[in-house]
mmCIF file of C-alpha atoms and ligand atoms in Angstrom:
data_model
loop_
_atom_site.group_PDB
_atom_site.id
_atom_site.type_symbol
_atom_site.label_atom_id
_atom_site.label_comp_id
_atom_site.label_asym_id
_atom_site.label_seq_id
_atom_site.Cartn_x
_atom_site.Cartn_y
_atom_site.Cartn_z
ATOM 1 C CA MET V 1 -21.093 -6.106 -10.468
ATOM 2 C CA PRO V 2 -20.532 -5.573 -6.707
ATOM 3 C CA HIS V 3 -21.330 -8.561 -4.442
ATOM 4 C CA ASN V 4 -21.646 -9.776 -1.300
ATOM 5 C CA TYR V 5 -18.599 -12.402 -1.883
ATOM 6 C CA ASN V 6 -18.311 -13.327 2.113
ATOM 7 C CA ASP V 7 -21.502 -14.033 4.422
ATOM 8 C CA ALA V 8 -19.040 -14.362 7.376
ATOM 9 C CA ASN V 9 -18.304 -10.366 6.718
ATOM 10 C CA ARG V 10 -21.790 -9.867 7.797
ATOM 11 C CA MET V 11 -21.971 -11.212 10.760
ATOM 12 C CA LYS V 12 -21.802 -9.476 14.617
ATOM 13 C CA PRO V 13 -18.262 -9.717 15.483
ATOM 14 C CA GLN V 14 -17.111 -10.711 18.884
ATOM 15 C CA MET V 15 -14.942 -7.203 19.138
ATOM 16 C CA GLN V 16 -14.925 -4.311 17.281
ATOM 17 C CA ALA V 17 -11.130 -3.199 15.375
ATOM 18 C CA TYR V 18 -10.174 0.441 15.237
ATOM 19 C CA VAL V 19 -7.063 1.911 13.503
ATOM 20 C CA ARG V 20 -5.342 3.602 17.014
ATOM 21 C CA SER V 21 -2.345 5.173 15.049
ATOM 22 C CA THR V 22 0.004 5.914 12.409
ATOM 23 C CA GLY V 23 3.578 6.061 11.724
ATOM 24 C CA ALA V 24 5.796 6.583 8.775
ATOM 25 C CA TYR V 25 9.017 6.785 7.420
ATOM 26 C CA VAL V 26 11.206 7.443 4.439
ATOM 27 C CA PRO V 27 14.486 7.568 3.948
ATOM 28 C CA PRO V 28 15.888 10.715 3.726
ATOM 29 C CA ARG V 29 17.681 10.634 0.201
ATOM 30 C CA ARG V 30 15.514 12.245 -2.388
ATOM 31 C CA MET V 31 15.739 11.271 -5.827
ATOM 32 C CA SER V 32 14.313 14.270 -8.583
ATOM 33 C CA ASN V 33 13.099 13.137 -12.134
ATOM 34 C CA ASP V 34 16.510 15.181 -13.493
ATOM 35 C CA GLU V 35 18.582 13.101 -11.578
ATOM 36 C CA LEU V 36 16.384 10.156 -13.211
ATOM 37 C CA ALA V 37 17.373 11.562 -16.603
ATOM 38 C CA GLN V 38 20.444 11.501 -16.171
ATOM 39 C CA LEU V 39 20.505 7.379 -15.978
ATOM 40 C CA VAL V 40 17.640 6.735 -18.576
ATOM 41 C CA ASP V 41 16.289 8.435 -21.532
ATOM 42 C CA THR V 42 13.700 9.957 -19.747
ATOM 43 C CA SER V 43 12.208 13.645 -18.643
ATOM 44 C CA ASP V 44 10.611 15.216 -15.845
ATOM 45 C CA GLU V 45 7.868 16.196 -18.466
ATOM 46 C CA TRP V 46 7.214 13.024 -19.404
ATOM 47 C CA ILE V 47 7.157 11.590 -15.846
ATOM 48 C CA PHE V 48 4.891 14.152 -14.413
ATOM 49 C CA SER V 49 2.714 14.045 -17.288
ATOM 50 C CA HIS V 50 2.214 10.645 -17.710
ATOM 51 C CA THR V 51 2.041 9.644 -13.419
ATOM 52 C CA GLY V 52 2.545 13.118 -11.442
ATOM 53 C CA ILE V 53 5.566 11.706 -10.156
ATOM 54 C CA ARG V 54 8.241 14.300 -8.988
ATOM 55 C CA TYR V 55 10.427 12.586 -6.551
ATOM 56 C CA ARG V 56 10.721 9.385 -4.867
ATOM 57 C CA HIS V 57 13.261 8.719 -1.664
ATOM 58 C CA ILE V 58 15.806 5.963 -2.174
ATOM 59 C CA ALA V 59 16.841 3.629 0.933
ATOM 60 C CA ALA V 60 21.076 3.879 1.396
ATOM 61 C CA GLU V 61 23.000 0.585 0.335
ATOM 62 C CA GLY V 62 22.287 -2.048 3.024
ATOM 63 C CA VAL V 63 19.055 -0.464 4.060
ATOM 64 C CA ALA V 64 16.507 -3.613 3.891
ATOM 65 C CA ALA V 65 12.696 -3.340 4.367
ATOM 66 C CA SER V 66 12.771 -4.094 8.201
ATOM 67 C CA ASP V 67 14.927 -1.159 8.937
ATOM 68 C CA LEU V 68 12.476 1.026 7.521
ATOM 69 C CA ALA V 69 9.414 -0.957 8.702
ATOM 70 C CA VAL V 70 11.017 -0.634 12.526
ATOM 71 C CA GLU V 71 11.482 3.084 11.946
ATOM 72 C CA ALA V 72 7.357 3.776 11.251
ATOM 73 C CA ALA V 73 6.190 0.799 13.667
ATOM 74 C CA ARG V 74 7.913 2.728 16.593
ATOM 75 C CA ILE V 75 6.156 6.030 15.771
ATOM 76 C CA ALA V 76 2.868 4.497 15.388
ATOM 77 C CA LEU V 77 3.565 2.587 18.981
ATOM 78 C CA GLN V 78 4.244 5.791 20.577
ATOM 79 C CA ARG V 79 1.747 7.361 19.154
ATOM 80 C CA ALA V 80 -1.129 4.948 20.179
ATOM 81 C CA ALA V 81 0.797 4.722 23.657
ATOM 82 C CA ILE V 82 1.377 1.197 23.596
ATOM 83 C CA GLU V 83 4.276 -1.081 24.865
ATOM 84 C CA PRO V 84 5.715 -3.478 22.334
ATOM 85 C CA ASP V 85 5.102 -6.303 24.676
ATOM 86 C CA GLU V 86 1.112 -5.375 24.299
ATOM 87 C CA ILE V 87 1.157 -6.362 20.592
ATOM 88 C CA ASP V 88 -0.393 -10.187 19.547
ATOM 89 C CA LEU V 89 0.486 -10.122 15.715
ATOM 90 C CA ILE V 90 2.497 -8.151 13.703
ATOM 91 C CA LEU V 91 2.089 -8.314 10.134
ATOM 92 C CA VAL V 92 4.163 -6.689 7.587
ATOM 93 C CA ALA V 93 2.640 -6.312 3.707
ATOM 94 C CA THR V 94 5.982 -6.330 1.715
ATOM 95 C CA SER V 95 6.769 -7.645 -1.733
ATOM 96 C CA THR V 96 10.531 -6.868 -1.185
ATOM 97 C CA PRO V 97 11.802 -8.758 1.660
ATOM 98 C CA ASP V 98 15.025 -9.161 3.945
ATOM 99 C CA TYR V 99 15.155 -12.339 2.604
ATOM 100 C CA LEU V 100 13.518 -14.259 -0.206
ATOM 101 C CA GLY V 101 11.190 -16.468 1.801
ATOM 102 C CA LEU V 102 12.286 -17.130 5.012
ATOM 103 C CA PRO V 103 12.711 -15.538 7.597
ATOM 104 C CA ALA V 104 9.813 -13.239 7.069
ATOM 105 C CA THR V 105 10.262 -9.628 7.879
ATOM 106 C CA ALA V 106 8.104 -9.416 10.679
ATOM 107 C CA CYS V 107 10.128 -11.772 12.597
ATOM 108 C CA ILE V 108 13.007 -9.276 12.209
ATOM 109 C CA VAL V 109 10.964 -6.423 13.026
ATOM 110 C CA GLN V 110 9.819 -8.555 15.739
ATOM 111 C CA ASP V 111 12.799 -9.084 17.238
ATOM 112 C CA ARG V 112 14.309 -5.709 16.749
ATOM 113 C CA LEU V 113 11.253 -3.915 18.608
ATOM 114 C CA LYS V 114 11.537 -6.637 21.126
ATOM 115 C CA ALA V 115 7.760 -8.057 20.942
ATOM 116 C CA GLY V 116 8.036 -10.650 23.346
ATOM 117 C CA LYS V 117 4.453 -11.901 22.982
ATOM 118 C CA ALA V 118 3.705 -11.388 19.365
ATOM 119 C CA ALA V 119 3.458 -13.140 16.458
ATOM 120 C CA ALA V 120 4.654 -12.144 13.371
ATOM 121 C CA MET V 121 4.534 -13.029 9.803
ATOM 122 C CA ASP V 122 4.639 -11.418 6.140
ATOM 123 C CA LEU V 123 1.701 -10.730 3.888
ATOM 124 C CA VAL V 124 2.192 -10.711 -0.022
ATOM 125 C CA ALA V 125 -0.294 -9.088 -1.965
ATOM 126 C CA ALA V 126 2.470 -6.582 -3.959
ATOM 127 C CA CYS V 127 0.402 -2.454 -4.047
ATOM 128 C CA THR V 128 -2.795 -4.187 -2.094
ATOM 129 C CA GLY V 129 -0.627 -5.850 0.893
ATOM 130 C CA PHE V 130 -1.666 -2.730 3.449
ATOM 131 C CA VAL V 131 -5.388 -3.177 2.311
ATOM 132 C CA TYR V 132 -5.024 -6.882 2.894
ATOM 133 C CA GLY V 133 -3.257 -6.466 5.924
ATOM 134 C CA LEU V 134 -6.133 -4.194 7.534
ATOM 135 C CA GLN V 135 -8.731 -6.827 6.568
ATOM 136 C CA THR V 136 -6.923 -9.582 8.132
ATOM 137 C CA ALA V 137 -6.028 -7.468 11.271
ATOM 138 C CA ARG V 138 -9.333 -6.896 11.328
ATOM 139 C CA ALA V 139 -10.315 -10.572 11.587
ATOM 140 C CA PHE V 140 -7.538 -11.292 14.368
ATOM 141 C CA VAL V 141 -9.321 -8.843 16.507
ATOM 142 C CA GLU V 142 -12.720 -9.090 15.509
ATOM 143 C CA SER V 143 -12.527 -12.845 16.099
ATOM 144 C CA GLY V 144 -11.035 -12.370 19.352
ATOM 145 C CA ALA V 145 -7.673 -13.984 18.341
ATOM 146 C CA ALA V 146 -5.900 -10.502 18.654
ATOM 147 C CA ARG V 147 -6.634 -7.530 20.536
ATOM 148 C CA THR V 148 -3.560 -5.545 19.118
ATOM 149 C CA VAL V 149 -2.065 -5.656 15.746
ATOM 150 C CA LEU V 150 0.801 -4.449 14.142
ATOM 151 C CA LEU V 151 0.685 -4.156 10.384
ATOM 152 C CA ILE V 152 3.289 -1.794 8.605
ATOM 153 C CA GLY V 153 3.660 -1.771 4.864
ATOM 154 C CA SER V 154 7.222 -1.816 4.222
ATOM 155 C CA GLU V 155 8.975 -1.620 0.914
ATOM 156 C CA VAL V 156 12.189 -1.290 -0.964
ATOM 157 C CA TYR V 157 11.614 -1.665 -4.537
ATOM 158 C CA SER V 158 14.706 0.509 -5.449
ATOM 159 C CA GLN V 159 16.357 -2.580 -4.850
ATOM 160 C CA ILE V 160 14.539 -5.040 -7.136
ATOM 161 C CA ILE V 161 13.864 -2.781 -9.729
ATOM 162 C CA ASN V 162 15.339 -2.328 -13.694
ATOM 163 C CA TRP V 163 17.173 0.771 -13.312
ATOM 164 C CA GLN V 164 17.767 0.571 -17.173
ATOM 165 C CA ASP V 165 14.178 0.022 -17.853
ATOM 166 C CA ARG V 166 12.623 3.614 -18.183
ATOM 167 C CA ASN V 167 9.454 1.867 -18.257
ATOM 168 C CA SER V 168 9.131 1.037 -14.632
ATOM 169 C CA CYS V 169 12.200 2.403 -12.967
ATOM 170 C CA VAL V 170 10.613 6.051 -12.808
ATOM 171 C CA LEU V 171 7.505 4.888 -10.988
ATOM 172 C CA PHE V 172 8.637 3.550 -7.337
ATOM 173 C CA GLY V 173 9.974 4.837 -4.446
ATOM 174 C CA ASP V 174 11.079 3.095 -0.862
ATOM 175 C CA GLY V 175 9.240 3.915 2.117
ATOM 176 C CA ALA V 176 7.025 2.444 4.925
ATOM 177 C CA GLY V 177 3.789 2.902 6.898
ATOM 178 C CA ALA V 178 2.756 1.804 10.015
ATOM 179 C CA VAL V 179 -0.475 1.376 11.698
ATOM 180 C CA VAL V 180 -1.713 0.023 15.291
ATOM 181 C CA VAL V 181 -5.091 -2.089 15.167
ATOM 182 C CA SER V 182 -6.772 -2.369 18.966
ATOM 183 C CA ALA V 183 -9.647 -3.735 20.331
ATOM 184 C CA GLY V 184 -12.694 -1.633 20.802
ATOM 185 C CA GLN V 185 -13.503 2.096 19.955
ATOM 186 C CA THR V 186 -13.067 5.695 20.231
ATOM 187 C CA ALA V 187 -15.693 7.708 21.416
ATOM 188 C CA GLU V 188 -16.355 9.088 17.518
ATOM 189 C CA GLY V 189 -17.176 5.854 16.748
ATOM 190 C CA SER V 190 -13.794 5.059 15.516
ATOM 191 C CA ARG V 191 -13.875 1.249 13.747
ATOM 192 C CA ILE V 192 -13.050 -0.838 10.861
ATOM 193 C CA ILE V 193 -16.465 -1.486 8.954
ATOM 194 C CA ASP V 194 -16.254 -3.657 6.187
ATOM 195 C CA GLY V 195 -13.295 -4.848 3.658
ATOM 196 C CA ALA V 196 -13.886 -6.128 0.209
ATOM 197 C CA LEU V 197 -10.638 -8.030 -1.428
ATOM 198 C CA TYR V 198 -10.442 -9.622 -4.907
ATOM 199 C CA SER V 199 -7.806 -11.689 -6.756
ATOM 200 C CA ARG V 200 -7.286 -11.783 -10.955
ATOM 201 C CA GLY V 201 -3.956 -14.534 -11.008
ATOM 202 C CA GLN V 202 -4.547 -14.601 -14.871
ATOM 203 C CA GLY V 203 -2.767 -11.427 -14.786
ATOM 204 C CA ALA V 204 -0.080 -13.051 -12.256
ATOM 205 C CA GLU V 205 3.281 -12.307 -14.701
ATOM 206 C CA SER V 206 1.888 -8.734 -15.799
ATOM 207 C CA LEU V 207 3.673 -7.690 -12.830
ATOM 208 C CA ALA V 208 6.377 -9.722 -11.969
ATOM 209 C CA ARG V 209 9.312 -10.843 -10.289
ATOM 210 C CA LEU V 210 10.517 -13.663 -12.534
ATOM 211 C CA ALA V 211 13.504 -15.409 -11.368
ATOM 212 C CA GLY V 212 14.665 -16.448 -8.060
ATOM 213 C CA GLY V 213 11.772 -18.263 -6.501
ATOM 214 C CA SER V 214 10.810 -22.176 -7.002
ATOM 215 C CA ARG V 215 9.078 -21.630 -10.625
ATOM 216 C CA ARG V 216 12.143 -20.237 -11.843
ATOM 217 C CA PRO V 217 15.202 -20.851 -9.405
ATOM 218 C CA LEU V 218 18.258 -18.556 -10.082
ATOM 219 C CA THR V 219 20.612 -20.370 -12.683
ATOM 220 C CA GLU V 220 24.492 -18.811 -12.451
ATOM 221 C CA ASP V 221 23.781 -16.641 -16.250
ATOM 222 C CA GLN V 222 20.544 -15.121 -14.496
ATOM 223 C CA ARG V 223 22.300 -13.483 -11.661
ATOM 224 C CA ALA V 224 22.473 -10.357 -13.558
ATOM 225 C CA SER V 225 19.527 -10.611 -15.941
ATOM 226 C CA ALA V 226 16.624 -8.718 -16.390
ATOM 227 C CA GLU V 227 14.523 -11.746 -15.057
ATOM 228 C CA CYS V 228 16.024 -10.758 -11.770
ATOM 229 C CA PHE V 229 13.880 -7.711 -11.540
ATOM 230 C CA LEU V 230 10.578 -6.065 -11.366
ATOM 231 C CA SER V 231 8.873 -6.624 -15.059
ATOM 232 C CA MET V 232 5.728 -4.943 -15.907
ATOM 233 C CA ASP V 233 3.345 -4.227 -18.696
ATOM 234 C CA GLY V 234 2.172 -0.603 -17.541
ATOM 235 C CA ARG V 235 -0.395 -0.915 -20.361
ATOM 236 C CA SER V 236 -2.320 -4.049 -18.978
ATOM 237 C CA VAL V 237 -1.545 -2.760 -15.002
ATOM 238 C CA TYR V 238 -3.301 0.435 -16.055
ATOM 239 C CA ASN V 239 -6.469 -1.920 -18.158
ATOM 240 C CA PHE V 240 -6.794 -3.324 -14.784
ATOM 241 C CA ALA V 241 -6.277 -0.756 -12.503
ATOM 242 C CA VAL V 242 -8.832 1.377 -13.448
ATOM 243 C CA PRO V 243 -12.023 -0.502 -12.972
ATOM 244 C CA ALA V 244 -10.489 -2.241 -10.014
ATOM 245 C CA LEU V 245 -10.274 1.009 -8.420
ATOM 246 C CA VAL V 246 -14.064 1.777 -9.210
ATOM 247 C CA GLU V 247 -15.475 -1.839 -8.400
ATOM 248 C CA THR V 248 -13.723 -1.661 -5.156
ATOM 249 C CA ILE V 249 -15.743 1.673 -3.988
ATOM 250 C CA GLN V 250 -18.765 0.704 -5.574
ATOM 251 C CA THR V 251 -18.917 -2.713 -3.375
ATOM 252 C CA LEU V 252 -18.159 -1.069 -0.549
ATOM 253 C CA LEU V 253 -20.712 1.790 -0.637
ATOM 254 C CA GLN V 254 -23.253 -0.351 -2.254
ATOM 255 C CA ARG V 255 -23.353 -3.338 0.563
ATOM 256 C CA ASN V 256 -23.197 -0.442 3.113
ATOM 257 C CA SER V 257 -26.001 1.553 2.013
ATOM 258 C CA LEU V 258 -23.808 4.465 1.663
ATOM 259 C CA SER V 259 -23.236 6.945 -1.044
ATOM 260 C CA PHE V 260 -20.003 8.549 -2.176
ATOM 261 C CA ASP V 261 -21.370 11.975 -0.816
ATOM 262 C CA ASP V 262 -21.431 9.835 2.603
ATOM 263 C CA LEU V 263 -17.345 9.261 2.473
ATOM 264 C CA ASP V 264 -14.698 12.154 3.581
ATOM 265 C CA TRP V 265 -11.976 10.301 1.914
ATOM 266 C CA VAL V 266 -10.867 7.818 -0.720
ATOM 267 C CA VAL V 267 -7.247 7.181 0.179
ATOM 268 C CA PRO V 268 -5.967 4.990 -2.944
ATOM 269 C CA HIS V 269 -2.934 3.332 -3.374
ATOM 270 C CA GLN V 270 -0.371 5.654 -5.102
ATOM 271 C CA ALA V 271 0.319 4.215 -8.434
ATOM 272 C CA ASN V 272 -0.299 6.976 -11.031
ATOM 273 C CA VAL V 273 -2.413 10.262 -10.736
ATOM 274 C CA ARG V 274 -3.488 9.062 -14.130
ATOM 275 C CA ILE V 275 -5.381 6.022 -12.975
ATOM 276 C CA ILE V 276 -6.979 7.730 -9.824
ATOM 277 C CA GLU V 277 -8.601 10.619 -12.256
ATOM 278 C CA ALA V 278 -9.740 7.738 -14.895
ATOM 279 C CA ALA V 279 -11.530 5.977 -11.929
ATOM 280 C CA ALA V 280 -12.925 9.086 -10.543
ATOM 281 C CA LYS V 281 -14.575 10.374 -13.843
ATOM 282 C CA ARG V 282 -15.811 6.646 -15.070
ATOM 283 C CA ALA V 283 -17.720 6.243 -12.176
ATOM 284 C CA GLY V 284 -18.854 10.564 -11.475
ATOM 285 C CA PHE V 285 -16.437 10.596 -8.169
ATOM 286 C CA ASP V 286 -16.103 13.812 -6.816
ATOM 287 C CA PRO V 287 -11.851 13.608 -7.562
ATOM 288 C CA LYS V 288 -11.414 16.090 -4.809
ATOM 289 C CA LYS V 289 -11.975 13.561 -1.912
ATOM 290 C CA PHE V 290 -9.328 11.643 -3.217
ATOM 291 C CA PHE V 291 -6.099 12.179 -1.455
ATOM 292 C CA THR V 292 -2.569 12.372 -3.378
ATOM 293 C CA ASN V 293 0.893 12.372 -2.128
ATOM 294 C CA ILE V 294 2.239 10.643 -5.580
ATOM 295 C CA ALA V 295 4.333 13.403 -6.431
ATOM 296 C CA GLU V 296 6.758 13.356 -3.303
ATOM 297 C CA TYR V 297 7.186 9.251 -2.850
ATOM 298 C CA ALA V 298 6.396 7.735 -6.230
ATOM 299 C CA ASN V 299 4.598 4.361 -5.845
ATOM 300 C CA THR V 300 6.067 2.782 -2.511
ATOM 301 C CA SER V 301 3.705 -0.111 -3.208
ATOM 302 C CA ALA V 302 2.601 -1.876 0.503
ATOM 303 C CA ALA V 303 3.685 1.511 2.095
ATOM 304 C CA SER V 304 1.692 3.880 0.093
ATOM 305 C CA VAL V 305 -1.332 3.486 1.986
ATOM 306 C CA PRO V 306 -0.089 3.967 5.329
ATOM 307 C CA ILE V 307 2.229 6.632 4.141
ATOM 308 C CA ALA V 308 -0.738 8.526 2.636
ATOM 309 C CA LEU V 309 -2.678 8.071 6.475
ATOM 310 C CA ASP V 310 -0.036 9.383 8.416
ATOM 311 C CA GLU V 311 0.509 12.373 6.009
ATOM 312 C CA MET V 312 -3.180 13.572 6.202
ATOM 313 C CA TRP V 313 -3.538 12.420 9.957
ATOM 314 C CA ARG V 314 -0.321 14.711 10.757
ATOM 315 C CA ASN V 315 -1.771 17.727 8.302
ATOM 316 C CA GLY V 316 -4.918 17.684 9.840
ATOM 317 C CA LEU V 317 -6.444 16.161 6.901
ATOM 318 C CA LEU V 318 -7.720 13.004 8.127
ATOM 319 C CA LYS V 319 -9.807 13.528 11.828
ATOM 320 C CA ARG V 320 -12.103 11.004 14.122
ATOM 321 C CA GLY V 321 -14.948 10.334 13.302
ATOM 322 C CA GLN V 322 -14.295 10.706 9.474
ATOM 323 C CA THR V 323 -15.526 8.159 7.203
ATOM 324 C CA ILE V 324 -12.951 6.656 4.367
ATOM 325 C CA ILE V 325 -12.241 4.123 2.406
ATOM 326 C CA THR V 326 -8.829 2.477 1.175
ATOM 327 C CA VAL V 327 -8.190 1.178 -1.505
ATOM 328 C CA GLY V 328 -5.319 -0.847 -3.323
ATOM 329 C CA PHE V 329 -4.540 -2.784 -6.514
ATOM 330 C CA GLY V 330 -1.628 -4.179 -8.082
ATOM 331 C CA GLY V 331 0.519 -7.310 -8.367
ATOM 332 C CA GLY V 332 -1.237 -10.491 -8.420
ATOM 333 C CA LEU V 333 -3.058 -8.945 -9.658
ATOM 334 C CA THR V 334 -4.889 -8.237 -6.189
ATOM 335 C CA TYR V 335 -7.330 -5.498 -5.200
ATOM 336 C CA GLY V 336 -9.473 -4.337 -3.096
ATOM 337 C CA GLY V 337 -10.559 -1.979 -0.447
ATOM 338 C CA ASN V 338 -11.305 -0.780 3.766
ATOM 339 C CA LEU V 339 -14.199 0.637 4.341
ATOM 340 C CA LEU V 340 -13.553 2.957 8.035
ATOM 341 C CA VAL V 341 -14.455 5.113 10.649
ATOM 342 C CA TRP V 342 -11.088 7.082 11.539
HETATM 343 N N1 ACO A 401 9.721 8.348 -20.170
HETATM 344 C C1 ACO A 401 9.948 8.620 -21.947
HETATM 345 N N2 ACO A 401 9.173 8.101 -22.959
HETATM 346 C C2 ACO A 401 8.487 6.867 -21.777
HETATM 347 C C3 ACO A 401 9.179 6.330 -20.449
HETATM 348 C C4 ACO A 401 10.056 7.590 -19.766
HETATM 349 N N3 ACO A 401 9.661 6.984 -18.379
HETATM 350 N N4 ACO A 401 8.411 5.136 -20.266
HETATM 351 C C5 ACO A 401 7.584 4.837 -21.133
HETATM 352 N N5 ACO A 401 7.892 6.027 -22.282
HETATM 353 C C6 ACO A 401 7.439 5.730 -23.888
HETATM 354 C C7 ACO A 401 7.272 4.196 -24.293
HETATM 355 O O1 ACO A 401 8.306 3.975 -24.876
HETATM 356 C C8 ACO A 401 6.436 4.753 -25.345
HETATM 357 O O2 ACO A 401 7.083 5.186 -26.369
HETATM 358 P P1 ACO A 401 7.052 4.630 -27.815
HETATM 359 O O3 ACO A 401 5.042 4.947 -28.153
HETATM 360 O O4 ACO A 401 7.651 5.340 -28.840
HETATM 361 O O5 ACO A 401 6.389 3.155 -27.960
HETATM 362 C C9 ACO A 401 5.597 5.836 -25.080
HETATM 363 O O6 ACO A 401 6.356 6.509 -24.059
HETATM 364 C C10 ACO A 401 4.008 5.534 -24.574
HETATM 365 O O7 ACO A 401 4.120 4.211 -23.710
HETATM 366 P P2 ACO A 401 2.815 4.184 -22.939
HETATM 367 O O8 ACO A 401 2.921 2.846 -21.765
HETATM 368 O O9 ACO A 401 1.450 3.966 -23.772
HETATM 369 O O10 ACO A 401 2.632 5.131 -21.666
HETATM 370 P P3 ACO A 401 1.467 5.199 -20.715
HETATM 371 O O11 ACO A 401 0.784 6.829 -21.071
HETATM 372 O O12 ACO A 401 0.421 3.535 -21.085
HETATM 373 O O13 ACO A 401 2.072 5.391 -19.360
HETATM 374 C C11 ACO A 401 2.848 4.077 -17.342
HETATM 375 C C12 ACO A 401 3.072 4.486 -19.066
HETATM 376 C C13 ACO A 401 2.850 5.732 -16.462
HETATM 377 C C14 ACO A 401 3.720 2.972 -17.231
HETATM 378 C C15 ACO A 401 0.767 3.737 -17.209
HETATM 379 O O14 ACO A 401 0.674 2.598 -18.233
HETATM 380 C C16 ACO A 401 0.958 3.172 -15.622
HETATM 381 O O15 ACO A 401 1.026 3.682 -14.994
HETATM 382 N N6 ACO A 401 0.270 2.052 -15.605
HETATM 383 C C17 ACO A 401 0.216 1.279 -14.367
HETATM 384 C C18 ACO A 401 1.425 0.940 -14.359
HETATM 385 C C19 ACO A 401 1.400 0.544 -12.423
HETATM 386 O O16 ACO A 401 0.188 1.675 -11.953
HETATM 387 N N7 ACO A 401 2.513 -0.515 -11.204
HETATM 388 C C20 ACO A 401 2.179 -0.729 -10.332
HETATM 389 C C21 ACO A 401 1.253 -1.099 -9.842
HETATM 390 S S1 ACO A 401 1.228 -1.825 -8.386
HETATM 391 C C22 ACO A 401 2.126 -2.797 -7.411
HETATM 392 O O17 ACO A 401 1.764 -3.925 -7.352
HETATM 393 C C23 ACO A 401 3.906 -2.923 -7.557
#
């Protein structure tokens, strides 16, 4: 049931926040399904028919989340025509940080960009990371705590997936997407209108990297064990994702007195086209309004929504003044979305 979970959400903000620019970067190495079929027992036919994926981009050895993040951020900053020292806060949404726990990947990005006045922190909400980040950026700007936030989703899943597990290794790719969120608005009324964030921690272990944290510190024996890599119960994540997508969209529409027809686009996390199609069918949403580019990039987790936004903007699909919803779902389990005028 859609609900107004947060009355603060309805308070009149001191400032309005809008997405000022986008940027994206994926590593040049492009791996096809046929190549994967040489590593595990799978096929292009199985992967494409079950997920919609044809390719994924894979970072070179030694390339970490901050390296991809800096590339995407530079493009977004250049398009926003702002200097790094105008950034008040850098948020990096990632579940594949450069280092486990500390330091934050955002601090490495801050140094590389020479963003001398920026606070910097990471945000872990797996594939919902960008959506959580946009709501966080909005809150900082609307409260007056920041005027300019650089939000980046950056992931190098190729380093944490188990390349021997065909159930998961076919699904993921590497990449980064960035947005600059600024105080103010454009002539077209661009602004972030609303956000809805949820968590369902009872499903925590259905999508997890079990070993290496404080719960199960790495033992000598575990260094090469499967627990060091991502493990996933694909069926239960699928069953969680479809209603999560529907609930998020319906909540954002209903509490803002909008109908699906008022939307120009839904930009969903790119996990599996079948999840998106099933959600659209279940709720009677027009599937043509759901943007997908999973065929080229696979699931890039926190990077998938900003990579999609950037591609839509560059291709002229996304225009100032359009009303859109972004939706994420994934590890945590987490889900949520943002409603905005682009
Ligand atoms: N190639 C060939 N066969 C495969 C492969 C593969 N890559 N993977 C699984 N199979 C087999 C299985 O072994 C199974 O065989 P069996 O019947 O002999 O046991 C068969 O295909 C069917 O398996 P299912 O799990 O039922 O396949 P399903 O149609 O559910 O598709 C999938 C699996 C794609 C993983 C789907 O469940 C899904 O998309 N789940 C959601 C995953 C997801 O979105 N994860 C990311 C979330 S975002 C984040 O936070 C990281």
